[in-house]
């Protein structure tokens, strides 16, 4: 057996330098993730009131209180309903990406225009759409009146407000999703399309047997990030509608905010955060497990 050679002085120096460079990342992870994550778990087991400063241990009372609260389940239902915008946005983004992937005059300008909502200020966009949705002088109702449709109370009707938020979410997210789909389309080898053409296939066959299967990794990424982001929805609801009529716009994160900064019950807010985190973890794990049956990985 050959004796294991000791690393040279140069290798040891490079190793120390590498460890030195990654140390800030590890410290950031330990301090700002593991520590505060553990601290929030402990606080979820207390009656921490940020005004009174009390932090008495109460076990799982906060979790029991939340899971028995009808408002929590309503906020969860609202959140899941708003996530219907994810598949809708994916369809529009895919159609747009396919159109902009062709030879089109000014397609760069179109891409920039479509991407602008994704990089615009959340507050500015929300205030803009609040004005658009205004029931009395909003642009949308003015346009509808031109074609003989009665004004719609977009933000004041419990049955309509969630539709309004879905439309906003699709509009805001379509640009970034479109760019991801466009990158995926451009990475598909042209040889695959040539095989379909040689075999006598048409545009539908190119889409069905090449484009859609080869795009599944991109779909998977968009779904994963979309679901995680959708479960944490807060900004648009908070700025545009608040709780909404009959709490119809309250999301889980909004419920968390109400517990922590409305009722000053930070212990219950931490418990909501942990329930939401576990739910996101389970949903994400299911998505990863199911992806093996439909995501193309290049091995088959």
mmCIF file of N, CA and C in Angstrom, residues 240-291:
data_model
loop_
_atom_site.group_PDB
_atom_site.id
_atom_site.type_symbol
_atom_site.label_atom_id
_atom_site.label_comp_id
_atom_site.label_asym_id
_atom_site.label_seq_id
_atom_site.Cartn_x
_atom_site.Cartn_y
_atom_site.Cartn_z
ATOM 1 N N UNK A 240 -53.457 47.056 -1.112
ATOM 2 C CA UNK A 240 -54.634 47.325 -1.932
ATOM 3 C C UNK A 240 -55.932 47.225 -1.142
ATOM 4 N N UNK A 241 -56.101 46.152 -0.407
ATOM 5 C CA UNK A 241 -57.416 45.887 0.194
ATOM 6 C C UNK A 241 -57.402 45.760 1.708
ATOM 7 N N UNK A 242 -56.229 45.626 2.301
ATOM 8 C CA UNK A 242 -56.212 45.316 3.724
ATOM 9 C C UNK A 242 -56.752 43.909 3.931
ATOM 10 N N UNK A 243 -57.603 43.762 4.892
ATOM 11 C CA UNK A 243 -58.210 42.446 5.147
ATOM 12 C C UNK A 243 -59.218 42.066 4.075
ATOM 13 N N UNK A 244 -59.720 43.082 3.360
ATOM 14 C CA UNK A 244 -60.760 42.816 2.383
ATOM 15 C C UNK A 244 -62.109 42.693 3.058
ATOM 16 N N UNK A 245 -63.190 42.801 2.310
ATOM 17 C CA UNK A 245 -64.529 42.639 2.899
ATOM 18 C C UNK A 245 -64.704 41.225 3.445
ATOM 19 N N UNK A 246 -65.122 41.137 4.703
ATOM 20 C CA UNK A 246 -65.345 39.849 5.381
ATOM 21 C C UNK A 246 -64.082 38.985 5.382
ATOM 22 N N UNK A 247 -62.929 39.640 5.520
ATOM 23 C CA UNK A 247 -61.626 38.951 5.563
ATOM 24 C C UNK A 247 -61.377 38.128 4.295
ATOM 25 N N UNK A 248 -61.960 38.548 3.190
ATOM 26 C CA UNK A 248 -61.850 37.765 1.964
ATOM 27 C C UNK A 248 -60.482 37.880 1.300
ATOM 28 N N UNK A 249 -59.660 38.856 1.726
ATOM 29 C CA UNK A 249 -58.328 39.020 1.146
ATOM 30 C C UNK A 249 -57.228 38.657 2.130
ATOM 31 N N UNK A 250 -57.604 38.174 3.301
ATOM 32 C CA UNK A 250 -56.596 37.839 4.309
ATOM 33 C C UNK A 250 -55.853 36.564 3.917
ATOM 34 N N UNK A 251 -54.530 36.646 3.838
ATOM 35 C CA UNK A 251 -53.694 35.483 3.571
ATOM 36 C C UNK A 251 -53.086 34.992 4.885
ATOM 37 N N UNK A 252 -52.368 33.900 4.831
ATOM 38 C CA UNK A 252 -51.773 33.340 6.045
ATOM 39 C C UNK A 252 -50.751 34.308 6.638
ATOM 40 N N UNK A 253 -49.924 34.910 5.767
ATOM 41 C CA UNK A 253 -48.927 35.858 6.271
ATOM 42 C C UNK A 253 -49.603 37.100 6.825
ATOM 43 N N UNK A 254 -50.730 37.501 6.230
ATOM 44 C CA UNK A 254 -51.481 38.633 6.778
ATOM 45 C C UNK A 254 -52.038 38.259 8.160
ATOM 46 N N UNK A 255 -52.506 37.040 8.293
ATOM 47 C CA UNK A 255 -52.987 36.550 9.590
ATOM 48 C C UNK A 255 -51.847 36.585 10.603
ATOM 49 N N UNK A 256 -50.655 36.170 10.184
ATOM 50 C CA UNK A 256 -49.476 36.210 11.045
ATOM 51 C C UNK A 256 -49.194 37.638 11.485
ATOM 52 N N UNK A 257 -49.248 38.566 10.514
ATOM 53 C CA UNK A 257 -48.989 39.974 10.825
ATOM 54 C C UNK A 257 -50.014 40.515 11.820
ATOM 55 N N UNK A 258 -51.261 40.142 11.647
ATOM 56 C CA UNK A 258 -52.303 40.595 12.567
ATOM 57 C C UNK A 258 -52.045 40.088 13.979
ATOM 58 N N UNK A 259 -51.623 38.839 14.092
ATOM 59 C CA UNK A 259 -51.332 38.273 15.408
ATOM 60 C C UNK A 259 -50.168 38.994 16.070
ATOM 61 N N UNK A 260 -49.108 39.247 15.290
ATOM 62 C CA UNK A 260 -47.912 39.824 15.865
ATOM 63 C C UNK A 260 -47.990 41.322 16.094
ATOM 64 N N UNK A 261 -48.510 42.069 15.110
ATOM 65 C CA UNK A 261 -48.477 43.520 15.192
ATOM 66 C C UNK A 261 -49.860 44.148 15.349
ATOM 67 N N UNK A 262 -50.910 43.340 15.232
ATOM 68 C CA UNK A 262 -52.260 43.826 15.501
ATOM 69 C C UNK A 262 -52.683 43.519 16.923
ATOM 70 N N UNK A 263 -52.461 42.263 17.341
ATOM 71 C CA UNK A 263 -52.814 41.838 18.697
ATOM 72 C C UNK A 263 -51.591 41.826 19.618
ATOM 73 N N UNK A 264 -50.400 42.093 19.073
ATOM 74 C CA UNK A 264 -49.136 42.103 19.821
ATOM 75 C C UNK A 264 -48.829 40.758 20.482
ATOM 76 N N UNK A 265 -49.408 39.708 19.936
ATOM 77 C CA UNK A 265 -49.163 38.357 20.455
ATOM 78 C C UNK A 265 -48.091 37.706 19.581
ATOM 79 N N UNK A 266 -46.844 38.016 19.861
ATOM 80 C CA UNK A 266 -45.760 37.540 19.019
ATOM 81 C C UNK A 266 -45.539 36.035 19.169
ATOM 82 N N UNK A 267 -45.914 35.483 20.295
ATOM 83 C CA UNK A 267 -45.803 34.043 20.467
ATOM 84 C C UNK A 267 -46.703 33.297 19.495
ATOM 85 N N UNK A 268 -47.949 33.781 19.353
ATOM 86 C CA UNK A 268 -48.871 33.168 18.390
ATOM 87 C C UNK A 268 -48.391 33.400 16.968
ATOM 88 N N UNK A 269 -47.814 34.580 16.684
ATOM 89 C CA UNK A 269 -47.296 34.859 15.352
ATOM 90 C C UNK A 269 -46.169 33.903 14.990
ATOM 91 N N UNK A 270 -45.294 33.620 15.952
ATOM 92 C CA UNK A 270 -44.222 32.647 15.717
ATOM 93 C C UNK A 270 -44.795 31.258 15.444
ATOM 94 N N UNK A 271 -45.868 30.921 16.143
ATOM 95 C CA UNK A 271 -46.509 29.625 15.917
ATOM 96 C C UNK A 271 -47.088 29.546 14.505
ATOM 97 N N UNK A 272 -47.705 30.636 14.047
ATOM 98 C CA UNK A 272 -48.227 30.676 12.672
ATOM 99 C C UNK A 272 -47.089 30.502 11.670
ATOM 100 N N UNK A 273 -45.974 31.170 11.935
ATOM 101 C CA UNK A 273 -44.824 31.065 11.038
ATOM 102 C C UNK A 273 -44.330 29.626 10.948
ATOM 103 N N UNK A 274 -44.327 28.922 12.052
ATOM 104 C CA UNK A 274 -43.866 27.530 12.036
ATOM 105 C C UNK A 274 -44.861 26.608 11.342
ATOM 106 N N UNK A 275 -46.133 26.850 11.548
ATOM 107 C CA UNK A 275 -47.141 26.051 10.843
ATOM 108 C C UNK A 275 -47.008 26.264 9.339
ATOM 109 N N UNK A 276 -46.833 27.519 8.926
ATOM 110 C CA UNK A 276 -46.677 27.832 7.509
ATOM 111 C C UNK A 276 -45.389 27.213 6.960
ATOM 112 N N UNK A 277 -44.307 27.285 7.720
ATOM 113 C CA UNK A 277 -43.030 26.720 7.269
ATOM 114 C C UNK A 277 -43.131 25.209 7.070
ATOM 115 N N UNK A 278 -43.787 24.537 8.001
ATOM 116 C CA UNK A 278 -43.954 23.081 7.874
ATOM 117 C C UNK A 278 -44.833 22.735 6.675
ATOM 118 N N UNK A 279 -45.848 23.554 6.445
ATOM 119 C CA UNK A 279 -46.729 23.320 5.302
ATOM 120 C C UNK A 279 -45.953 23.498 3.994
ATOM 121 N N UNK A 280 -45.137 24.554 3.918
ATOM 122 C CA UNK A 280 -44.320 24.786 2.724
ATOM 123 C C UNK A 280 -43.344 23.639 2.520
ATOM 124 N N UNK A 281 -42.743 23.165 3.615
ATOM 125 C CA UNK A 281 -41.783 22.058 3.519
ATOM 126 C C UNK A 281 -42.456 20.795 2.977
ATOM 127 N N UNK A 282 -43.638 20.480 3.490
ATOM 128 C CA UNK A 282 -44.351 19.274 3.050
ATOM 129 C C UNK A 282 -44.748 19.385 1.581
ATOM 130 N N UNK A 283 -45.310 20.544 1.206
ATOM 131 C CA UNK A 283 -45.713 20.748 -0.187
ATOM 132 C C UNK A 283 -44.517 20.650 -1.124
ATOM 133 N N UNK A 284 -43.399 21.264 -0.738
ATOM 134 C CA UNK A 284 -42.197 21.228 -1.572
ATOM 135 C C UNK A 284 -41.653 19.802 -1.684
ATOM 136 N N UNK A 285 -41.674 19.067 -0.583
ATOM 137 C CA UNK A 285 -41.198 17.681 -0.596
ATOM 138 C C UNK A 285 -42.056 16.820 -1.511
ATOM 139 N N UNK A 286 -43.366 17.016 -1.466
ATOM 140 C CA UNK A 286 -44.274 16.266 -2.344
ATOM 141 C C UNK A 286 -43.984 16.600 -3.800
ATOM 142 N N UNK A 287 -43.736 17.867 -4.078
ATOM 143 C CA UNK A 287 -43.443 18.273 -5.456
ATOM 144 C C UNK A 287 -42.156 17.635 -5.962
ATOM 145 N N UNK A 288 -41.135 17.583 -5.115
ATOM 146 C CA UNK A 288 -39.873 16.965 -5.525
ATOM 147 C C UNK A 288 -40.050 15.467 -5.748
ATOM 148 N N UNK A 289 -40.817 14.828 -4.884
ATOM 149 C CA UNK A 289 -41.042 13.387 -5.039
ATOM 150 C C UNK A 289 -41.828 13.087 -6.309
ATOM 151 N N UNK A 290 -42.845 13.885 -6.580
ATOM 152 C CA UNK A 290 -43.686 13.647 -7.763
ATOM 153 C C UNK A 290 -42.987 14.038 -9.059
ATOM 154 N N UNK A 291 -41.958 14.879 -8.968
ATOM 155 C CA UNK A 291 -41.291 15.355 -10.182
ATOM 156 C C UNK A 291 -40.609 14.229 -10.956
#
